[in-house]
Amino acid sequence: AQRVTQPEKLLSVFKGAPVELKCNYSYSGSPELFWYVQYSRQRLQLLLRHISRESIKGFTADLNKGETSFHLKKPFAQEEDSAMYYCALSAGGTSYGKLTFGQGTILTVHP
Amino acid sequence: NAGVMQNPRHLVRRRGQEARLRCSPVKGHSHVYWYRQLPEEGLKFMVYLQKENIIDESGMPKERFSAEFPKEGPSILRIQQVVRGDSAAYFCASSGQAEAFFGQGTRLTVV
């Protein structure tokens, strides 16, 4: 069975501070990992996926298969980064929308 | 491109009534997914449909819940004889050949 764990329900940082949102997963195969973000009153949207290895809005995430982690990082947090963040796992293949989500982390960036 | 449209946004039903939730996917997308989010929990996969076919219903409760995605028209998630425990946010996502896009969800309240 696949599982995604986000150990922090709430995370608060000050503007300009580094931020790291933790995500650990368990899956026996080769997963695809994603980070989704939900800003206030908006729909869930894809932030980044490990396959593309790109940086979006200054966020990066590296898949560490040894530690089964996919932590989301940003060196300098901005107030507009305040949102709910979900880590998600897909078994791959063509069903891109069948995802296992973590419980989410609410990030608050204080001025 | 209006994205994934879900309606209604809010639905109140009395115990024992039926709830019908609608999802119109992104134009051209043929894959639809339904998720449920209970209070204080992450999104949980329910069912994956393609046009006129249920591909994976491993997350669907065995009773009272059904889903369809007809050749014409939106996908429907139907909950019969609702109970208080069905109160949740229900999200729909659609995908083509790449990432999944999510709707804004329907918040079902059973009174």
mmCIF file of N, CA, C and O in Angstrom, chain B residues 10-108:
data_model
loop_
_atom_site.group_PDB
_atom_site.id
_atom_site.type_symbol
_atom_site.label_atom_id
_atom_site.label_comp_id
_atom_site.label_asym_id
_atom_site.label_seq_id
_atom_site.Cartn_x
_atom_site.Cartn_y
_atom_site.Cartn_z
ATOM 1 N N HIS B 10 -21.904 24.256 -2.784
ATOM 2 C CA HIS B 10 -22.364 23.858 -1.449
ATOM 3 C C HIS B 10 -23.692 23.123 -1.609
ATOM 4 O O HIS B 10 -24.537 23.529 -2.406
ATOM 5 N N LEU B 11 -23.835 22.052 -0.851
ATOM 6 C CA LEU B 11 -25.045 21.243 -0.931
ATOM 7 C C LEU B 11 -25.421 20.800 0.469
ATOM 8 O O LEU B 11 -24.582 20.236 1.185
ATOM 9 N N VAL B 12 -26.652 21.057 0.837
ATOM 10 C CA VAL B 12 -27.148 20.622 2.145
ATOM 11 C C VAL B 12 -28.231 19.585 1.907
ATOM 12 O O VAL B 12 -29.156 19.815 1.118
ATOM 13 N N ARG B 13 -28.087 18.464 2.565
ATOM 14 C CA ARG B 13 -29.079 17.390 2.447
ATOM 15 C C ARG B 13 -29.440 16.891 3.840
ATOM 16 O O ARG B 13 -28.608 16.865 4.750
ATOM 17 N N ARG B 14 -30.704 16.467 3.969
ATOM 18 C CA ARG B 14 -31.128 15.832 5.207
ATOM 19 C C ARG B 14 -30.768 14.358 5.144
ATOM 20 O O ARG B 14 -30.668 13.770 4.055
ATOM 21 N N ARG B 15 -30.578 13.770 6.310
ATOM 22 C CA ARG B 15 -30.279 12.342 6.367
ATOM 23 C C ARG B 15 -31.325 11.544 5.595
ATOM 24 O O ARG B 15 -32.527 11.786 5.724
ATOM 25 N N GLY B 16 -30.856 10.604 4.770
ATOM 26 C CA GLY B 16 -31.760 9.777 3.990
ATOM 27 C C GLY B 16 -32.017 10.276 2.586
ATOM 28 O O GLY B 16 -32.519 9.529 1.744
ATOM 29 N N GLN B 17 -31.678 11.542 2.304
ATOM 30 C CA GLN B 17 -31.869 12.059 0.952
ATOM 31 C C GLN B 17 -30.726 11.633 0.043
ATOM 32 O O GLN B 17 -29.737 11.038 0.480
ATOM 33 N N GLU B 18 -30.851 11.981 -1.225
ATOM 34 C CA GLU B 18 -29.806 11.678 -2.197
ATOM 35 C C GLU B 18 -29.023 12.949 -2.510
ATOM 36 O O GLU B 18 -29.592 14.040 -2.548
ATOM 37 N N ALA B 19 -27.739 12.780 -2.728
ATOM 38 C CA ALA B 19 -26.899 13.909 -3.152
ATOM 39 C C ALA B 19 -26.314 13.588 -4.523
ATOM 40 O O ALA B 19 -25.832 12.476 -4.758
ATOM 41 N N ARG B 20 -26.394 14.544 -5.425
ATOM 42 C CA ARG B 20 -25.817 14.393 -6.767
ATOM 43 C C ARG B 20 -24.820 15.529 -6.984
ATOM 44 O O ARG B 20 -25.194 16.702 -6.967
ATOM 45 N N LEU B 21 -23.573 15.150 -7.210
ATOM 46 C CA LEU B 21 -22.509 16.123 -7.400
ATOM 47 C C LEU B 21 -22.039 16.020 -8.852
ATOM 48 O O LEU B 21 -21.829 14.923 -9.367
ATOM 49 N N ARG B 22 -21.854 17.176 -9.483
ATOM 50 C CA ARG B 22 -21.523 17.206 -10.908
ATOM 51 C C ARG B 22 -20.117 17.739 -11.134
ATOM 52 O O ARG B 22 -19.650 18.632 -10.415
ATOM 53 N N CYS B 23 -19.502 17.208 -12.165
ATOM 54 C CA CYS B 23 -18.141 17.638 -12.516
ATOM 55 C C CYS B 23 -18.002 17.689 -14.028
ATOM 56 O O CYS B 23 -18.181 16.677 -14.707
ATOM 57 N N SER B 24 -17.690 18.875 -14.540
ATOM 58 C CA SER B 24 -17.394 19.029 -15.963
ATOM 59 C C SER B 24 -15.888 19.149 -16.107
ATOM 60 O O SER B 24 -15.286 20.102 -15.595
ATOM 61 N N PRO B 25 -15.232 18.209 -16.794
ATOM 62 C CA PRO B 25 -13.770 18.247 -16.899
ATOM 63 C C PRO B 25 -13.299 19.344 -17.837
ATOM 64 O O PRO B 25 -14.089 19.968 -18.539
ATOM 65 N N VAL B 26 -12.001 19.556 -17.810
ATOM 66 C CA VAL B 26 -11.383 20.452 -18.777
ATOM 67 C C VAL B 26 -11.727 19.949 -20.182
ATOM 68 O O VAL B 26 -11.707 18.738 -20.441
ATOM 69 N N LYS B 27 -12.042 20.866 -21.073
ATOM 70 C CA LYS B 27 -12.421 20.488 -22.433
ATOM 71 C C LYS B 27 -11.326 19.632 -23.062
ATOM 72 O O LYS B 27 -10.141 19.994 -23.041
ATOM 73 N N GLY B 28 -11.710 18.473 -23.569
ATOM 74 C CA GLY B 28 -10.740 17.586 -24.200
ATOM 75 C C GLY B 28 -10.179 16.521 -23.269
ATOM 76 O O GLY B 28 -9.541 15.569 -23.718
ATOM 77 N N HIS B 29 -10.396 16.676 -21.973
ATOM 78 C CA HIS B 29 -9.919 15.657 -21.030
ATOM 79 C C HIS B 29 -10.903 14.500 -20.983
ATOM 80 O O HIS B 29 -12.109 14.699 -20.879
ATOM 81 N N SER B 30 -10.356 13.288 -20.989
ATOM 82 C CA SER B 30 -11.229 12.124 -20.979
ATOM 83 C C SER B 30 -11.104 11.312 -19.689
ATOM 84 O O SER B 30 -11.699 10.254 -19.562
ATOM 85 N N HIS B 31 -10.277 11.791 -18.756
ATOM 86 C CA HIS B 31 -10.087 11.078 -17.490
ATOM 87 C C HIS B 31 -10.623 11.938 -16.365
ATOM 88 O O HIS B 31 -10.272 13.114 -16.255
ATOM 89 N N VAL B 32 -11.462 11.352 -15.524
ATOM 90 C CA VAL B 32 -12.040 12.074 -14.394
ATOM 91 C C VAL B 32 -11.799 11.281 -13.118
ATOM 92 O O VAL B 32 -11.888 10.051 -13.108
ATOM 93 N N TYR B 33 -11.482 11.998 -12.049
ATOM 94 C CA TYR B 33 -11.200 11.389 -10.754
ATOM 95 C C TYR B 33 -12.030 12.109 -9.691
ATOM 96 O O TYR B 33 -12.153 13.330 -9.729
ATOM 97 N N TRP B 34 -12.525 11.341 -8.737
ATOM 98 C CA TRP B 34 -13.235 11.936 -7.604
ATOM 99 C C TRP B 34 -12.460 11.658 -6.329
ATOM 100 O O TRP B 34 -11.946 10.540 -6.124
ATOM 101 N N TYR B 35 -12.426 12.688 -5.474
ATOM 102 C CA TYR B 35 -11.758 12.592 -4.183
ATOM 103 C C TYR B 35 -12.717 13.087 -3.096
ATOM 104 O O TYR B 35 -13.568 13.942 -3.337
ATOM 105 N N ARG B 36 -12.504 12.579 -1.894
ATOM 106 C CA ARG B 36 -13.260 13.060 -0.746
ATOM 107 C C ARG B 36 -12.275 13.559 0.311
ATOM 108 O O ARG B 36 -11.238 12.928 0.541
ATOM 109 N N GLN B 37 -12.617 14.666 0.921
ATOM 110 C CA GLN B 37 -11.791 15.211 1.998
ATOM 111 C C GLN B 37 -12.670 15.372 3.224
ATOM 112 O O GLN B 37 -13.513 16.271 3.293
ATOM 113 N N LEU B 38 -12.441 14.503 4.198
ATOM 114 C CA LEU B 38 -13.138 14.621 5.472
ATOM 115 C C LEU B 38 -12.460 15.699 6.306
ATOM 116 O O LEU B 38 -11.294 16.014 6.077
ATOM 117 N N PRO B 39 -13.174 16.260 7.276
ATOM 118 C CA PRO B 39 -12.573 17.306 8.117
ATOM 119 C C PRO B 39 -11.248 16.851 8.728
ATOM 120 O O PRO B 39 -11.133 15.723 9.206
ATOM 121 N N GLU B 40 -10.260 17.709 8.680
ATOM 122 C CA GLU B 40 -8.949 17.463 9.289
ATOM 123 C C GLU B 40 -8.160 16.356 8.579
ATOM 124 O O GLU B 40 -7.181 15.853 9.132
ATOM 125 N N GLU B 41 -8.571 15.959 7.399
ATOM 126 C CA GLU B 41 -7.849 14.907 6.685
ATOM 127 C C GLU B 41 -7.445 15.380 5.297
ATOM 128 O O GLU B 41 -7.919 16.391 4.808
ATOM 129 N N GLY B 42 -6.554 14.616 4.665
ATOM 130 C CA GLY B 42 -6.164 14.913 3.299
ATOM 131 C C GLY B 42 -7.184 14.366 2.318
ATOM 132 O O GLY B 42 -8.159 13.725 2.694
ATOM 133 N N LEU B 43 -6.966 14.637 1.033
ATOM 134 C CA LEU B 43 -7.865 14.135 0.001
ATOM 135 C C LEU B 43 -7.662 12.635 -0.177
ATOM 136 O O LEU B 43 -6.518 12.152 -0.228
ATOM 137 N N LYS B 44 -8.768 11.914 -0.271
ATOM 138 C CA LYS B 44 -8.699 10.465 -0.450
ATOM 139 C C LYS B 44 -9.338 10.098 -1.787
ATOM 140 O O LYS B 44 -10.475 10.484 -2.067
ATOM 141 N N PHE B 45 -8.597 9.346 -2.594
ATOM 142 C CA PHE B 45 -9.080 8.911 -3.891
ATOM 143 C C PHE B 45 -10.321 8.031 -3.738
ATOM 144 O O PHE B 45 -10.393 7.167 -2.857
ATOM 145 N N MET B 46 -11.293 8.282 -4.606
ATOM 146 C CA MET B 46 -12.499 7.454 -4.583
ATOM 147 C C MET B 46 -12.623 6.613 -5.854
ATOM 148 O O MET B 46 -12.686 5.396 -5.801
ATOM 149 N N VAL B 47 -12.615 7.296 -7.020
ATOM 150 C CA VAL B 47 -12.904 6.585 -8.261
ATOM 151 C C VAL B 47 -12.275 7.303 -9.441
ATOM 152 O O VAL B 47 -12.110 8.524 -9.420
ATOM 153 N N TYR B 48 -11.918 6.494 -10.455
ATOM 154 C CA TYR B 48 -11.311 7.005 -11.684
ATOM 155 C C TYR B 48 -12.177 6.526 -12.845
ATOM 156 O O TYR B 48 -12.435 5.329 -12.978
ATOM 157 N N LEU B 49 -12.621 7.451 -13.674
ATOM 158 C CA LEU B 49 -13.497 7.107 -14.786
ATOM 159 C C LEU B 49 -12.948 7.667 -16.092
ATOM 160 O O LEU B 49 -12.311 8.724 -16.106
ATOM 161 N N GLN B 50 -13.187 6.937 -17.156
ATOM 162 C CA GLN B 50 -13.067 7.475 -18.487
ATOM 163 C C GLN B 50 -14.478 7.474 -19.077
ATOM 164 O O GLN B 50 -15.395 6.934 -18.478
ATOM 165 N N LYS B 51 -14.617 8.040 -20.239
ATOM 166 C CA LYS B 51 -15.964 8.135 -20.830
ATOM 167 C C LYS B 51 -16.655 6.764 -20.834
ATOM 168 O O LYS B 51 -16.150 5.802 -21.412
ATOM 169 N N GLU B 52 -17.783 6.706 -20.150
ATOM 170 C CA GLU B 52 -18.647 5.523 -20.101
ATOM 171 C C GLU B 52 -18.013 4.319 -19.410
ATOM 172 O O GLU B 52 -18.579 3.224 -19.454
ATOM 173 N N ASN B 53 -16.870 4.486 -18.792
ATOM 174 C CA ASN B 53 -16.226 3.352 -18.120
ATOM 175 C C ASN B 53 -15.710 3.741 -16.741
ATOM 176 O O ASN B 53 -15.154 4.817 -16.560
ATOM 177 N N ILE B 54 -15.871 2.837 -15.789
ATOM 178 C CA ILE B 54 -15.221 2.981 -14.491
ATOM 179 C C ILE B 54 -13.919 2.195 -14.559
ATOM 180 O O ILE B 54 -13.929 0.988 -14.803
ATOM 181 N N ILE B 55 -12.801 2.896 -14.368
ATOM 182 C CA ILE B 55 -11.493 2.257 -14.504
ATOM 183 C C ILE B 55 -11.016 1.709 -13.171
ATOM 184 O O ILE B 55 -10.447 0.619 -13.096
ATOM 185 N N ASP B 56 -11.229 2.477 -12.117
ATOM 186 C CA ASP B 56 -10.721 2.095 -10.803
ATOM 187 C C ASP B 56 -11.651 2.685 -9.754
ATOM 188 O O ASP B 56 -11.774 3.885 -9.663
ATOM 189 N N GLU B 57 -12.330 1.820 -9.023
ATOM 190 C CA GLU B 57 -13.234 2.307 -7.965
ATOM 191 C C GLU B 57 -12.795 1.784 -6.606
ATOM 192 O O GLU B 57 -13.603 1.589 -5.708
ATOM 193 N N SER B 58 -11.493 1.590 -6.458
ATOM 194 C CA SER B 58 -10.961 0.990 -5.240
ATOM 195 C C SER B 58 -11.192 1.843 -3.990
ATOM 196 O O SER B 58 -11.155 1.334 -2.891
ATOM 197 N N GLY B 59 -11.439 3.122 -4.170
ATOM 198 C CA GLY B 59 -11.653 3.989 -3.018
ATOM 199 C C GLY B 59 -13.111 4.287 -2.726
ATOM 200 O O GLY B 59 -13.412 5.044 -1.790
ATOM 201 N N MET B 60 -13.979 3.715 -3.458
ATOM 202 C CA MET B 60 -15.417 3.989 -3.277
ATOM 203 C C MET B 60 -15.974 3.115 -2.151
ATOM 204 O O MET B 60 -15.727 1.919 -2.101
ATOM 205 N N PRO B 61 -16.774 3.714 -1.274
ATOM 206 C CA PRO B 61 -17.506 2.880 -0.303
ATOM 207 C C PRO B 61 -18.373 1.876 -1.055
ATOM 208 O O PRO B 61 -18.869 2.152 -2.155
ATOM 209 N N LYS B 62 -18.546 0.729 -0.448
ATOM 210 C CA LYS B 62 -19.224 -0.373 -1.152
ATOM 211 C C LYS B 62 -20.708 -0.105 -1.349
ATOM 212 O O LYS B 62 -21.322 -0.596 -2.308
ATOM 213 N N GLU B 63 -21.287 0.659 -0.482
ATOM 214 C CA GLU B 63 -22.726 0.889 -0.556
ATOM 215 C C GLU B 63 -23.024 2.375 -0.679
ATOM 216 O O GLU B 63 -22.260 3.221 -0.241
ATOM 217 N N ARG B 64 -24.111 2.678 -1.311
ATOM 218 C CA ARG B 64 -24.731 4.013 -1.416
ATOM 219 C C ARG B 64 -24.012 4.964 -2.368
ATOM 220 O O ARG B 64 -24.584 5.973 -2.759
ATOM 221 N N PHE B 65 -22.782 4.696 -2.724
ATOM 222 C CA PHE B 65 -22.013 5.597 -3.595
ATOM 223 C C PHE B 65 -21.916 5.017 -5.001
ATOM 224 O O PHE B 65 -21.681 3.827 -5.170
ATOM 225 N N SER B 66 -22.092 5.863 -5.995
ATOM 226 C CA SER B 66 -21.900 5.440 -7.373
ATOM 227 C C SER B 66 -21.407 6.639 -8.179
ATOM 228 O O SER B 66 -21.588 7.791 -7.785
ATOM 229 N N ALA B 67 -20.760 6.344 -9.293
ATOM 230 C CA ALA B 67 -20.239 7.408 -10.151
ATOM 231 C C ALA B 67 -20.409 7.004 -11.599
ATOM 232 O O ALA B 67 -20.396 5.821 -11.936
ATOM 233 N N GLU B 68 -20.566 8.020 -12.443
ATOM 234 C CA GLU B 68 -20.663 7.775 -13.868
ATOM 235 C C GLU B 68 -20.050 8.942 -14.625
ATOM 236 O O GLU B 68 -19.955 10.064 -14.114
ATOM 237 N N PHE B 69 -19.639 8.653 -15.842
ATOM 238 C CA PHE B 69 -19.103 9.671 -16.738
ATOM 239 C C PHE B 69 -19.647 9.324 -18.121
ATOM 240 O O PHE B 69 -19.034 8.586 -18.883
ATOM 241 N N PRO B 70 -20.833 9.833 -18.425
ATOM 242 C CA PRO B 70 -21.484 9.439 -19.675
ATOM 243 C C PRO B 70 -20.790 10.025 -20.900
ATOM 244 O O PRO B 70 -19.950 10.932 -20.806
ATOM 245 N N LYS B 71 -21.179 9.512 -22.032
ATOM 246 C CA LYS B 71 -20.604 9.977 -23.300
ATOM 247 C C LYS B 71 -20.816 11.487 -23.477
ATOM 248 O O LYS B 71 -19.951 12.209 -23.956
ATOM 249 N N GLU B 72 -21.967 11.928 -23.089
ATOM 250 C CA GLU B 72 -22.271 13.356 -23.152
ATOM 251 C C GLU B 72 -22.610 13.855 -21.755
ATOM 252 O O GLU B 72 -23.304 13.183 -21.015
ATOM 253 N N GLY B 73 -22.118 15.023 -21.421
ATOM 254 C CA GLY B 73 -22.479 15.604 -20.135
ATOM 255 C C GLY B 73 -21.429 15.393 -19.073
ATOM 256 O O GLY B 73 -20.390 14.740 -19.299
ATOM 257 N N PRO B 74 -21.698 15.932 -17.893
ATOM 258 C CA PRO B 74 -20.697 15.899 -16.824
ATOM 259 C C PRO B 74 -20.610 14.527 -16.149
ATOM 260 O O PRO B 74 -21.484 13.674 -16.313
ATOM 261 N N SER B 75 -19.575 14.366 -15.366
ATOM 262 C CA SER B 75 -19.477 13.202 -14.496
ATOM 263 C C SER B 75 -20.362 13.466 -13.274
ATOM 264 O O SER B 75 -20.462 14.608 -12.800
ATOM 265 N N ILE B 76 -20.981 12.422 -12.774
ATOM 266 C CA ILE B 76 -21.872 12.542 -11.610
ATOM 267 C C ILE B 76 -21.388 11.600 -10.523
ATOM 268 O O ILE B 76 -21.121 10.426 -10.773
ATOM 269 N N LEU B 77 -21.266 12.152 -9.314
ATOM 270 C CA LEU B 77 -21.062 11.315 -8.123
ATOM 271 C C LEU B 77 -22.366 11.341 -7.360
ATOM 272 O O LEU B 77 -22.873 12.411 -7.018
ATOM 273 N N ARG B 78 -22.901 10.163 -7.121
ATOM 274 C CA ARG B 78 -24.222 10.056 -6.507
ATOM 275 C C ARG B 78 -24.095 9.358 -5.160
ATOM 276 O O ARG B 78 -23.458 8.302 -5.059
ATOM 277 N N ILE B 79 -24.678 9.955 -4.156
ATOM 278 C CA ILE B 79 -24.676 9.356 -2.819
ATOM 279 C C ILE B 79 -26.127 9.171 -2.406
ATOM 280 O O ILE B 79 -26.873 10.149 -2.262
ATOM 281 N N GLN B 80 -26.522 7.942 -2.218
ATOM 282 C CA GLN B 80 -27.902 7.660 -1.825
ATOM 283 C C GLN B 80 -28.009 7.577 -0.302
ATOM 284 O O GLN B 80 -27.051 7.192 0.380
ATOM 285 N N GLN B 81 -29.180 7.937 0.192
ATOM 286 C CA GLN B 81 -29.474 7.817 1.629
ATOM 287 C C GLN B 81 -28.335 8.370 2.477
ATOM 288 O O GLN B 81 -27.744 7.664 3.302
ATOM 289 N N VAL B 82 -28.029 9.625 2.287
ATOM 290 C CA VAL B 82 -26.869 10.228 2.949
ATOM 291 C C VAL B 82 -26.988 10.134 4.465
ATOM 292 O O VAL B 82 -28.082 10.146 5.043
ATOM 293 N N VAL B 83 -25.814 10.020 5.095
ATOM 294 C CA VAL B 83 -25.702 10.005 6.557
ATOM 295 C C VAL B 83 -24.759 11.132 6.951
ATOM 296 O O VAL B 83 -24.040 11.688 6.112
ATOM 297 N N ARG B 84 -24.746 11.451 8.266
ATOM 298 C CA ARG B 84 -23.921 12.563 8.745
ATOM 299 C C ARG B 84 -22.450 12.370 8.355
ATOM 300 O O ARG B 84 -21.740 13.319 8.050
ATOM 301 N N GLY B 85 -21.986 11.131 8.374
ATOM 302 C CA GLY B 85 -20.588 10.858 8.059
ATOM 303 C C GLY B 85 -20.201 11.148 6.615
ATOM 304 O O GLY B 85 -19.016 11.149 6.282
ATOM 305 N N ASP B 86 -21.187 11.386 5.752
ATOM 306 C CA ASP B 86 -20.888 11.740 4.361
ATOM 307 C C ASP B 86 -20.544 13.219 4.218
ATOM 308 O O ASP B 86 -20.099 13.644 3.141
ATOM 309 N N SER B 87 -20.736 13.988 5.262
ATOM 310 C CA SER B 87 -20.403 15.414 5.215
ATOM 311 C C SER B 87 -18.910 15.566 4.965
ATOM 312 O O SER B 87 -18.084 15.057 5.735
ATOM 313 N N ALA B 88 -18.572 16.234 3.899
ATOM 314 C CA ALA B 88 -17.176 16.344 3.484
ATOM 315 C C ALA B 88 -17.104 17.277 2.287
ATOM 316 O O ALA B 88 -18.123 17.703 1.740
ATOM 317 N N ALA B 89 -15.863 17.554 1.864
ATOM 318 C CA ALA B 89 -15.653 18.241 0.590
ATOM 319 C C ALA B 89 -15.320 17.182 -0.450
ATOM 320 O O ALA B 89 -14.493 16.306 -0.205
ATOM 321 N N TYR B 90 -15.981 17.260 -1.588
ATOM 322 C CA TYR B 90 -15.766 16.308 -2.666
ATOM 323 C C TYR B 90 -15.130 17.052 -3.838
ATOM 324 O O TYR B 90 -15.674 18.036 -4.341
ATOM 325 N N PHE B 91 -13.969 16.564 -4.247
ATOM 326 C CA PHE B 91 -13.222 17.200 -5.323
ATOM 327 C C PHE B 91 -13.188 16.306 -6.549
ATOM 328 O O PHE B 91 -13.086 15.093 -6.453
ATOM 329 N N CYS B 92 -13.248 16.955 -7.675
ATOM 330 C CA CYS B 92 -13.123 16.277 -8.957
ATOM 331 C C CYS B 92 -11.855 16.782 -9.628
ATOM 332 O O CYS B 92 -11.477 17.950 -9.471
ATOM 333 N N ALA B 93 -11.179 15.896 -10.345
ATOM 334 C CA ALA B 93 -10.010 16.284 -11.133
ATOM 335 C C ALA B 93 -10.140 15.666 -12.515
ATOM 336 O O ALA B 93 -10.801 14.638 -12.690
ATOM 337 N N SER B 94 -9.523 16.298 -13.494
ATOM 338 C CA SER B 94 -9.491 15.708 -14.823
ATOM 339 C C SER B 94 -8.068 15.795 -15.375
ATOM 340 O O SER B 94 -7.284 16.664 -14.971
ATOM 341 N N SER B 95 -7.754 14.868 -16.251
ATOM 342 C CA SER B 95 -6.428 14.898 -16.872
ATOM 343 C C SER B 95 -6.545 14.450 -18.322
ATOM 344 O O SER B 95 -7.456 13.715 -18.701
ATOM 345 N N GLY B 96 -5.570 14.914 -19.097
ATOM 346 C CA GLY B 96 -5.422 14.432 -20.463
ATOM 347 C C GLY B 96 -4.224 13.518 -20.497
ATOM 348 O O GLY B 96 -4.237 12.431 -19.950
ATOM 349 N N GLN B 97 -3.149 14.019 -21.099
ATOM 350 C CA GLN B 97 -1.927 13.224 -21.193
ATOM 351 C C GLN B 97 -0.894 13.593 -20.136
ATOM 352 O O GLN B 97 0.189 13.026 -20.111
ATOM 353 N N ALA B 98 -1.211 14.544 -19.287
ATOM 354 C CA ALA B 98 -0.205 14.969 -18.314
ATOM 355 C C ALA B 98 -0.878 15.225 -16.967
ATOM 356 O O ALA B 98 -1.640 14.432 -16.489
ATOM 357 N N GLU B 99 -0.618 16.354 -16.375
ATOM 358 C CA GLU B 99 -1.052 16.591 -15.003
ATOM 359 C C GLU B 99 -2.567 16.630 -14.865
ATOM 360 O O GLU B 99 -3.308 16.836 -15.834
ATOM 361 N N ALA B 100 -2.990 16.452 -13.615
ATOM 362 C CA ALA B 100 -4.410 16.533 -13.285
ATOM 363 C C ALA B 100 -4.751 17.936 -12.824
ATOM 364 O O ALA B 100 -3.969 18.590 -12.129
ATOM 365 N N PHE B 101 -5.926 18.403 -13.218
ATOM 366 C CA PHE B 101 -6.435 19.710 -12.808
ATOM 367 C C PHE B 101 -7.646 19.483 -11.916
ATOM 368 O O PHE B 101 -8.497 18.653 -12.224
ATOM 369 N N PHE B 102 -7.704 20.261 -10.841
ATOM 370 C CA PHE B 102 -8.757 20.059 -9.861
ATOM 371 C C PHE B 102 -9.836 21.137 -9.948
ATOM 372 O O PHE B 102 -9.549 22.298 -10.288
ATOM 373 N N GLY B 103 -11.055 20.734 -9.611
ATOM 374 C CA GLY B 103 -12.136 21.687 -9.447
ATOM 375 C C GLY B 103 -12.091 22.290 -8.058
ATOM 376 O O GLY B 103 -11.247 21.944 -7.234
ATOM 377 N N GLN B 104 -13.016 23.205 -7.809
ATOM 378 C CA GLN B 104 -13.036 23.901 -6.526
ATOM 379 C C GLN B 104 -13.755 23.113 -5.443
ATOM 380 O O GLN B 104 -13.729 23.501 -4.278
ATOM 381 N N GLY B 105 -14.370 22.016 -5.832
ATOM 382 C CA GLY B 105 -14.969 21.157 -4.830
ATOM 383 C C GLY B 105 -16.428 21.462 -4.550
ATOM 384 O O GLY B 105 -16.924 22.564 -4.826
ATOM 385 N N THR B 106 -17.112 20.467 -4.036
ATOM 386 C CA THR B 106 -18.487 20.618 -3.524
ATOM 387 C C THR B 106 -18.463 20.272 -2.051
ATOM 388 O O THR B 106 -18.000 19.191 -1.678
ATOM 389 N N ARG B 107 -18.948 21.188 -1.242
ATOM 390 C CA ARG B 107 -18.998 20.916 0.196
ATOM 391 C C ARG B 107 -20.381 20.402 0.534
ATOM 392 O O ARG B 107 -21.365 21.125 0.420
ATOM 393 N N LEU B 108 -20.431 19.147 0.926
ATOM 394 C CA LEU B 108 -21.701 18.501 1.272
ATOM 395 C C LEU B 108 -21.885 18.530 2.787
ATOM 396 O O LEU B 108 -20.998 18.113 3.522
#
